[in-house]
Coordinates of N, CA and C and ligand atoms in Angstrom, one line a residue:
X1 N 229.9 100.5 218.0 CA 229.6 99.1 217.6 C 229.2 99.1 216.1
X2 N 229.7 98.4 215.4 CA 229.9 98.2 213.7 C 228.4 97.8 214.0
X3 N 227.4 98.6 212.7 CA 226.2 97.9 212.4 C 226.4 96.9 211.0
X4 N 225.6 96.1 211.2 CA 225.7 95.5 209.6 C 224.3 96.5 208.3
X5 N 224.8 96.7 207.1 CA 223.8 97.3 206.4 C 223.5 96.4 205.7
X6 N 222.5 96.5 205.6 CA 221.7 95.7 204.8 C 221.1 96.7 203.4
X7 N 220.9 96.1 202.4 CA 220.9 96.3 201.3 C 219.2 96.6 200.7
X8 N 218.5 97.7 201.3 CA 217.5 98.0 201.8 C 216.6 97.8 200.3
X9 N 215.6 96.8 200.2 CA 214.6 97.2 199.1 C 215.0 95.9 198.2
X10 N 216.6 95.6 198.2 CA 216.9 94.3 197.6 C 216.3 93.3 198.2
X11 N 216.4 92.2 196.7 CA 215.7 90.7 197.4 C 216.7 90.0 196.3
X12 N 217.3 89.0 196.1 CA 218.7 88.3 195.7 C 217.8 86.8 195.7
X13 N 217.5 86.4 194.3 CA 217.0 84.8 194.5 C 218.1 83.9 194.4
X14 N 218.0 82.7 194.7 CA 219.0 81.6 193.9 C 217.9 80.5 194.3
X15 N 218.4 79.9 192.6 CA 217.5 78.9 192.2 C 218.0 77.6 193.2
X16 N 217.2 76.6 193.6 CA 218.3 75.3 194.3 C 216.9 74.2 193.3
X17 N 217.8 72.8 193.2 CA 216.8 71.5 192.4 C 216.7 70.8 193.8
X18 N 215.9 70.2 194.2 CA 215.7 68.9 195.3 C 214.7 67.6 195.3
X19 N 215.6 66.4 195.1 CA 214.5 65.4 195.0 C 215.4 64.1 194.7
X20 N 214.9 63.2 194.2 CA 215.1 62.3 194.4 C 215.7 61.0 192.8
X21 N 216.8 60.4 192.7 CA 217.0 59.4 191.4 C 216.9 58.1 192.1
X22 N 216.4 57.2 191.6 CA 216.2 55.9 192.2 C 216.7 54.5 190.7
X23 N 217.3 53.8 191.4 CA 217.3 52.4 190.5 C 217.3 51.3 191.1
X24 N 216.8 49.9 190.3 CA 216.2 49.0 190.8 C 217.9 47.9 191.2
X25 N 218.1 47.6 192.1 CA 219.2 46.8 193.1 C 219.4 45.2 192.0
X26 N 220.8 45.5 191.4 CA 220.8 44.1 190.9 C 220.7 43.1 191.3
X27 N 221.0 42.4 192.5 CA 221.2 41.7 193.8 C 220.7 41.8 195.1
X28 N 219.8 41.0 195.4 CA 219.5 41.4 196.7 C 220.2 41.7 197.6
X29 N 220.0 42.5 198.5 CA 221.1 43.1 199.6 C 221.3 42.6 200.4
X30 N 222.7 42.6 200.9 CA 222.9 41.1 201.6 C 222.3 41.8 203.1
X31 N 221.5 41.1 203.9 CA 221.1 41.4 205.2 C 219.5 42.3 205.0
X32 N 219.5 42.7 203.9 CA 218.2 43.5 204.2 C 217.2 43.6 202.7
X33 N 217.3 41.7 202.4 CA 216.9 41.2 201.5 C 215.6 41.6 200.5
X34 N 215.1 42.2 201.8 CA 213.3 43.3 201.0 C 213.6 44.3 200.3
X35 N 215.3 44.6 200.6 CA 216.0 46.1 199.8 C 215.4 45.7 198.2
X36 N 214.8 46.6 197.4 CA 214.7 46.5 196.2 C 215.4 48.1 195.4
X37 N 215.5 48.7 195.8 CA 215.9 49.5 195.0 C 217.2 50.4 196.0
X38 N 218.0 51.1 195.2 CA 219.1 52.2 195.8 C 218.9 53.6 195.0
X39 N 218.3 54.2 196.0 CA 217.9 55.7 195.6 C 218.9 56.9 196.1
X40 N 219.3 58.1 196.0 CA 219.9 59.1 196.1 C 218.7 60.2 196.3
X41 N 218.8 60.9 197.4 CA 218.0 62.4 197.8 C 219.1 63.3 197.2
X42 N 218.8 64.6 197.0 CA 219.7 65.6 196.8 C 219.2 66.9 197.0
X43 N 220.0 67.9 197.2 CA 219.9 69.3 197.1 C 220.5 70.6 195.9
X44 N 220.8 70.5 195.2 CA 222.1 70.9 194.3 C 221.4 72.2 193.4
X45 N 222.4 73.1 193.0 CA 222.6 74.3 192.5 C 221.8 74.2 191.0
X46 N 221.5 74.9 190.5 CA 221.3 74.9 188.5 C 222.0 74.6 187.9
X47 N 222.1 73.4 187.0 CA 223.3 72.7 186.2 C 225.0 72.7 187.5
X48 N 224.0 72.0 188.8 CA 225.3 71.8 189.2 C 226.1 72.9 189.8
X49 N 225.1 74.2 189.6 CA 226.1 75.5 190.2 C 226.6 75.0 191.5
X50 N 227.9 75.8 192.6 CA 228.1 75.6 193.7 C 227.3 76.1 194.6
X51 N 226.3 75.2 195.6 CA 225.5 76.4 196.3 C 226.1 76.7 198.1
X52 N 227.1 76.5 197.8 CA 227.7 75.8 199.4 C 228.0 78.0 199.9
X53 N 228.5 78.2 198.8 CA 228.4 80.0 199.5 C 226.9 80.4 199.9
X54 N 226.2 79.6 199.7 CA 224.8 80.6 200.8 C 224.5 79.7 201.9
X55 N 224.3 77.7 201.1 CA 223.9 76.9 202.5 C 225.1 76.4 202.9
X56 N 225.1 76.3 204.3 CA 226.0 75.9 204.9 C 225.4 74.6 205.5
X57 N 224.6 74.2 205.6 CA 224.3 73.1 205.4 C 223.1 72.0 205.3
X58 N 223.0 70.7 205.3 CA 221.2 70.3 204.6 C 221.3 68.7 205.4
X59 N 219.8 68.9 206.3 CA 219.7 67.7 207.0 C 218.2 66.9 206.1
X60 N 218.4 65.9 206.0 CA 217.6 65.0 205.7 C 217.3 63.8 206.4
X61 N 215.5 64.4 206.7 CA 215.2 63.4 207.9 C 214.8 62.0 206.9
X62 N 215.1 60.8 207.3 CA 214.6 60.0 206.5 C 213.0 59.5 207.3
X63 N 212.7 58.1 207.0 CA 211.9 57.5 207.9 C 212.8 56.7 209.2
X64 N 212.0 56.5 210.1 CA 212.7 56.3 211.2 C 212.7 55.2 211.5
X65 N 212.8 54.3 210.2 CA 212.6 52.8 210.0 C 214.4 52.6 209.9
X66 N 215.1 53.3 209.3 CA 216.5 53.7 209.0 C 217.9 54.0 210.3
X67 N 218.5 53.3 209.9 CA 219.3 53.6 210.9 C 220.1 55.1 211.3
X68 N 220.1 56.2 212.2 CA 220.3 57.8 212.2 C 219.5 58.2 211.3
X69 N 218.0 57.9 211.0 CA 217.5 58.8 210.3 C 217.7 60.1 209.8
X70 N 218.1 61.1 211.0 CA 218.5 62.2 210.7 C 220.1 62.2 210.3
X71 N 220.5 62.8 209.1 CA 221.0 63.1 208.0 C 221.9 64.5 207.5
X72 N 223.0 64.7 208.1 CA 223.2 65.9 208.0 C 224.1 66.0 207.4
X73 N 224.2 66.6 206.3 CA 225.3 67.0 205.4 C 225.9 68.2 205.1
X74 N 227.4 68.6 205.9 CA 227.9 69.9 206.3 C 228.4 70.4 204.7
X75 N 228.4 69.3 203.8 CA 229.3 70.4 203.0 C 228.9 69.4 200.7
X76 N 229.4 69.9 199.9 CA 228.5 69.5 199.3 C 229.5 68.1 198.8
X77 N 228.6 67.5 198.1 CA 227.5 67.5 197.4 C 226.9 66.8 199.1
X78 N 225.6 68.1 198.9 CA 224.2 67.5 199.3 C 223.9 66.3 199.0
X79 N 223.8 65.6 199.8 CA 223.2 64.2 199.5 C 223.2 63.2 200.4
X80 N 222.1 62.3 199.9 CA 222.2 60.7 201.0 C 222.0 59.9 200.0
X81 N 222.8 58.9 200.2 CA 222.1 57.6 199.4 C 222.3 56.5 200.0
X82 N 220.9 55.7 200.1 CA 220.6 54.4 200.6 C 219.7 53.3 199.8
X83 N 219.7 52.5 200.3 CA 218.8 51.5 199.9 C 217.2 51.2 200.5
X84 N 215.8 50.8 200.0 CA 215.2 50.5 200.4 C 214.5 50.0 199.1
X85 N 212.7 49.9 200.0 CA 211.9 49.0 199.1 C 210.3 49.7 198.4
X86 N 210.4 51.0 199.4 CA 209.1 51.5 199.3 C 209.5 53.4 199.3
X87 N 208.5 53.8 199.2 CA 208.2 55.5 199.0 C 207.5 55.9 200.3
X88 N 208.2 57.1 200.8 CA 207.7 57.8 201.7 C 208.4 59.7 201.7
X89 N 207.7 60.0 202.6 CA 208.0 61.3 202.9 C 209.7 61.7 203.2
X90 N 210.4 62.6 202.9 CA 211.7 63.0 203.5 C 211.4 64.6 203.3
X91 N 211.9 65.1 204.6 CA 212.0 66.1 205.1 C 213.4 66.8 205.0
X92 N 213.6 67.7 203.9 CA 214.5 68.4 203.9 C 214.6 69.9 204.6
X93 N 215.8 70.0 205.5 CA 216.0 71.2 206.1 C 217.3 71.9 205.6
X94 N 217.2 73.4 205.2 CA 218.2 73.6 204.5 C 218.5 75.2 205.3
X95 N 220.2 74.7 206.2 CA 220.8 75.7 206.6 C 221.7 76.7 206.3
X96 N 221.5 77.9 206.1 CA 222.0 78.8 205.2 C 223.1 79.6 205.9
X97 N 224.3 80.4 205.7 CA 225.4 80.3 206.1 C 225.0 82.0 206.9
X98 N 225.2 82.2 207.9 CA 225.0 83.0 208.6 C 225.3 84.5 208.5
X99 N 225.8 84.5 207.7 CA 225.6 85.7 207.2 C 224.5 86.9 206.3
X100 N 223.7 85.2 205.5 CA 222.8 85.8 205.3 C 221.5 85.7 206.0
X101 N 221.5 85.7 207.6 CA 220.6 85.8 207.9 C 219.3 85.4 208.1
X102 N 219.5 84.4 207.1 CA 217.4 83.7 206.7 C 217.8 82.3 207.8
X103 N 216.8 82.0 208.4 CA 216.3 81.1 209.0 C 216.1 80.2 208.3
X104 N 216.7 79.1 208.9 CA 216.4 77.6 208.0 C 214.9 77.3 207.2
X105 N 215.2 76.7 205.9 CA 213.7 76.9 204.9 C 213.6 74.7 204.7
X106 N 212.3 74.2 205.5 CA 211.8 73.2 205.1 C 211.6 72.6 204.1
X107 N 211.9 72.0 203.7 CA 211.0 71.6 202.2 C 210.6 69.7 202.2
X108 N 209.6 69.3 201.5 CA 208.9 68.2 201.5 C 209.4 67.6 200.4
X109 N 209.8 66.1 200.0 CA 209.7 65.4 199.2 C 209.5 63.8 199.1
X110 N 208.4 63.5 198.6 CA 208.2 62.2 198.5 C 208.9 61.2 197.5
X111 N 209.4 60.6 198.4 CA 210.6 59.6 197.4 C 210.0 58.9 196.2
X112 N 210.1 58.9 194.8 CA 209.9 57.7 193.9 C 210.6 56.7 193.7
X113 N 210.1 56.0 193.4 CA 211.0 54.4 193.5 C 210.7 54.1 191.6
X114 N 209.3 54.3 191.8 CA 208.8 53.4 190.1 C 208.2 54.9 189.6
X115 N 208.4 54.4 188.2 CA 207.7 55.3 187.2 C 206.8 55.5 187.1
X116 N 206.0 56.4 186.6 CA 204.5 56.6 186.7 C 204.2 55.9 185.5
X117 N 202.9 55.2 186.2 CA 202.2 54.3 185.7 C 201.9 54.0 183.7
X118 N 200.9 55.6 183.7 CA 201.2 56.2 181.8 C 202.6 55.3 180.8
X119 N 203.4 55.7 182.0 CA 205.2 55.9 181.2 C 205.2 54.5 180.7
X120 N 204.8 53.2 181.5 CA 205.2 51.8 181.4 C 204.0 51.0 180.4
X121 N 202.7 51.8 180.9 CA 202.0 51.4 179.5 C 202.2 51.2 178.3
X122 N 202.7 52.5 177.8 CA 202.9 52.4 176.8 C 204.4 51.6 176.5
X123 N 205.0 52.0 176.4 CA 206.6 51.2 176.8 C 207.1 50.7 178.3
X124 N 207.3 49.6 178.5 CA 208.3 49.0 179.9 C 209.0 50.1 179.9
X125 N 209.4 50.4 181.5 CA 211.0 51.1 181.5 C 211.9 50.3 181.5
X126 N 213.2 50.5 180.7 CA 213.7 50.2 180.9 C 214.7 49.6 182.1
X127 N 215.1 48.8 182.7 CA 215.5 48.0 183.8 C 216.2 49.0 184.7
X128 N 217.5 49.6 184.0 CA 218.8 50.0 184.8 C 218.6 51.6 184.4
X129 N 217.1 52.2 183.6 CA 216.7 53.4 183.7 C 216.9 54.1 185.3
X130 N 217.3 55.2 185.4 CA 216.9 55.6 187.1 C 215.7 56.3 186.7
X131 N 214.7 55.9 187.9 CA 213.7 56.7 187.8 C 213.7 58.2 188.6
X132 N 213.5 59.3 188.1 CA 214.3 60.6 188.7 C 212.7 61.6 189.4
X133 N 212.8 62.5 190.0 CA 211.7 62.8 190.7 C 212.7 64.3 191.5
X134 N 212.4 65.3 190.5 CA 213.3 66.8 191.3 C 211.9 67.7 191.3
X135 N 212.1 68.7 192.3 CA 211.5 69.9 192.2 C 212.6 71.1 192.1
X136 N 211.8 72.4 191.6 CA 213.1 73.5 191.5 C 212.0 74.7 192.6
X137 N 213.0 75.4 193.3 CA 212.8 76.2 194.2 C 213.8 77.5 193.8
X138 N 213.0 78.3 194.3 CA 213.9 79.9 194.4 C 213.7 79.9 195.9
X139 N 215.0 80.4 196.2 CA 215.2 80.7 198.0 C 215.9 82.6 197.4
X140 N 214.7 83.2 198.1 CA 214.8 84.3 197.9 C 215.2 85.2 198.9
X141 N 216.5 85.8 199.2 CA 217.3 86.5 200.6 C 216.6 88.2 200.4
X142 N 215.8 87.9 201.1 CA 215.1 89.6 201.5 C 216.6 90.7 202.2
X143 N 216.7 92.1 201.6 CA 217.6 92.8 201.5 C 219.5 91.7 202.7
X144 N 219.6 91.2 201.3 CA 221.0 90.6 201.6 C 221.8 92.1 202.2
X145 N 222.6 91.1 202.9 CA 224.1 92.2 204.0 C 224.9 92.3 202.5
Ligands
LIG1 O1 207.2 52.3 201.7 C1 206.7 52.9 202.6 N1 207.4 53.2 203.7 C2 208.7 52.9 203.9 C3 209.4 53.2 205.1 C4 210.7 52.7 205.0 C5 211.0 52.0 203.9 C6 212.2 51.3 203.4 O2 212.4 51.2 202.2 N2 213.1 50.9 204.3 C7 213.2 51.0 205.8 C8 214.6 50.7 205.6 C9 215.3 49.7 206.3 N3 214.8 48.5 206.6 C10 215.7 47.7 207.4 C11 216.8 48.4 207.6 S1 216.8 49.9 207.0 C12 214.3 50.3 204.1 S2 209.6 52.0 202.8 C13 205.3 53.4 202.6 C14 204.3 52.3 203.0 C15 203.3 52.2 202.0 C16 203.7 53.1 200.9 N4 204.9 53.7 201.3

């Protein structure tokens, strides 16, 4: 029976960005008139690198106010985009391609909709600015195959 070796002592990072761009809805949405803004979640590589050779794939639970909340995206671009009116929690699950072995890694992010407060004091934002909200992560593969 073929063992697999593993690459004993190695640890292999890749960087991934995750979070959130949001802008304010020119028109109210037809049917779901409280919609004020259309935001985008994401998951994506360093400058866009391809990260689809290690995850294989990325579920994003929304709020369960949403219709299929859960959100599963097999292939890239990572992403959801919808409409709403407020900020909450989204739960990213990120499934990594079986070869390398690591068990799915959770990650937390709370949606922005508006700018931080400082920013508008001093200057308004600008209207059709998106307001952006990323974190950066290292997903680190303890001795890769
Ligand atoms: O905002 C917040 N929670 C939110 C949950 C869901 C939100 C939303 O935007 N939407 C639900 C979705 C739909 N409605 C109808 C059809 S789909 C559009 S907002 C909290 C409350 C105080 C501070 N943050």
């Amino acid at each position: 029976m073929a063992s697999i070796k593993r690459m004993k002592g190695i640890a292999v990072s890749r960087p991934i960005v995750y979070g959130n761009s949001a802008t304010p809805l020119q028109a109210k949405k037809v049917g779901d008139s409280d919609h004020t803004h259309r935001w985008t979640i994401s998951v994506r590589g360093i400058n866009n690198e391809d990260i689809s050779y290690f995850v294989r794939k990325v579920a994003f639970k929304l709020h369960d106010t949403y219709e299929n909340p859960n959100r599963v995206i097999e292939k890239p671009p990572f992403e959801v985009s919808e409409t709403g009116w407020g900020e909450f929690d989204i739960i990213i699950k990120i499934h990594f391609n079986p070869i390398s072995g690591e068990k799915p890694l959770t990650l937390y992010h709370h949606l922005r909709l508006h700018p931080y407060e400082e920013d508008t004091l001093a200057n308004p934002w600008p209207k059709q600015k998106p307001v952006t909200s990323y974190s950066y992560d290292e997903i680190v593969f303890n001795e890769p195959i």
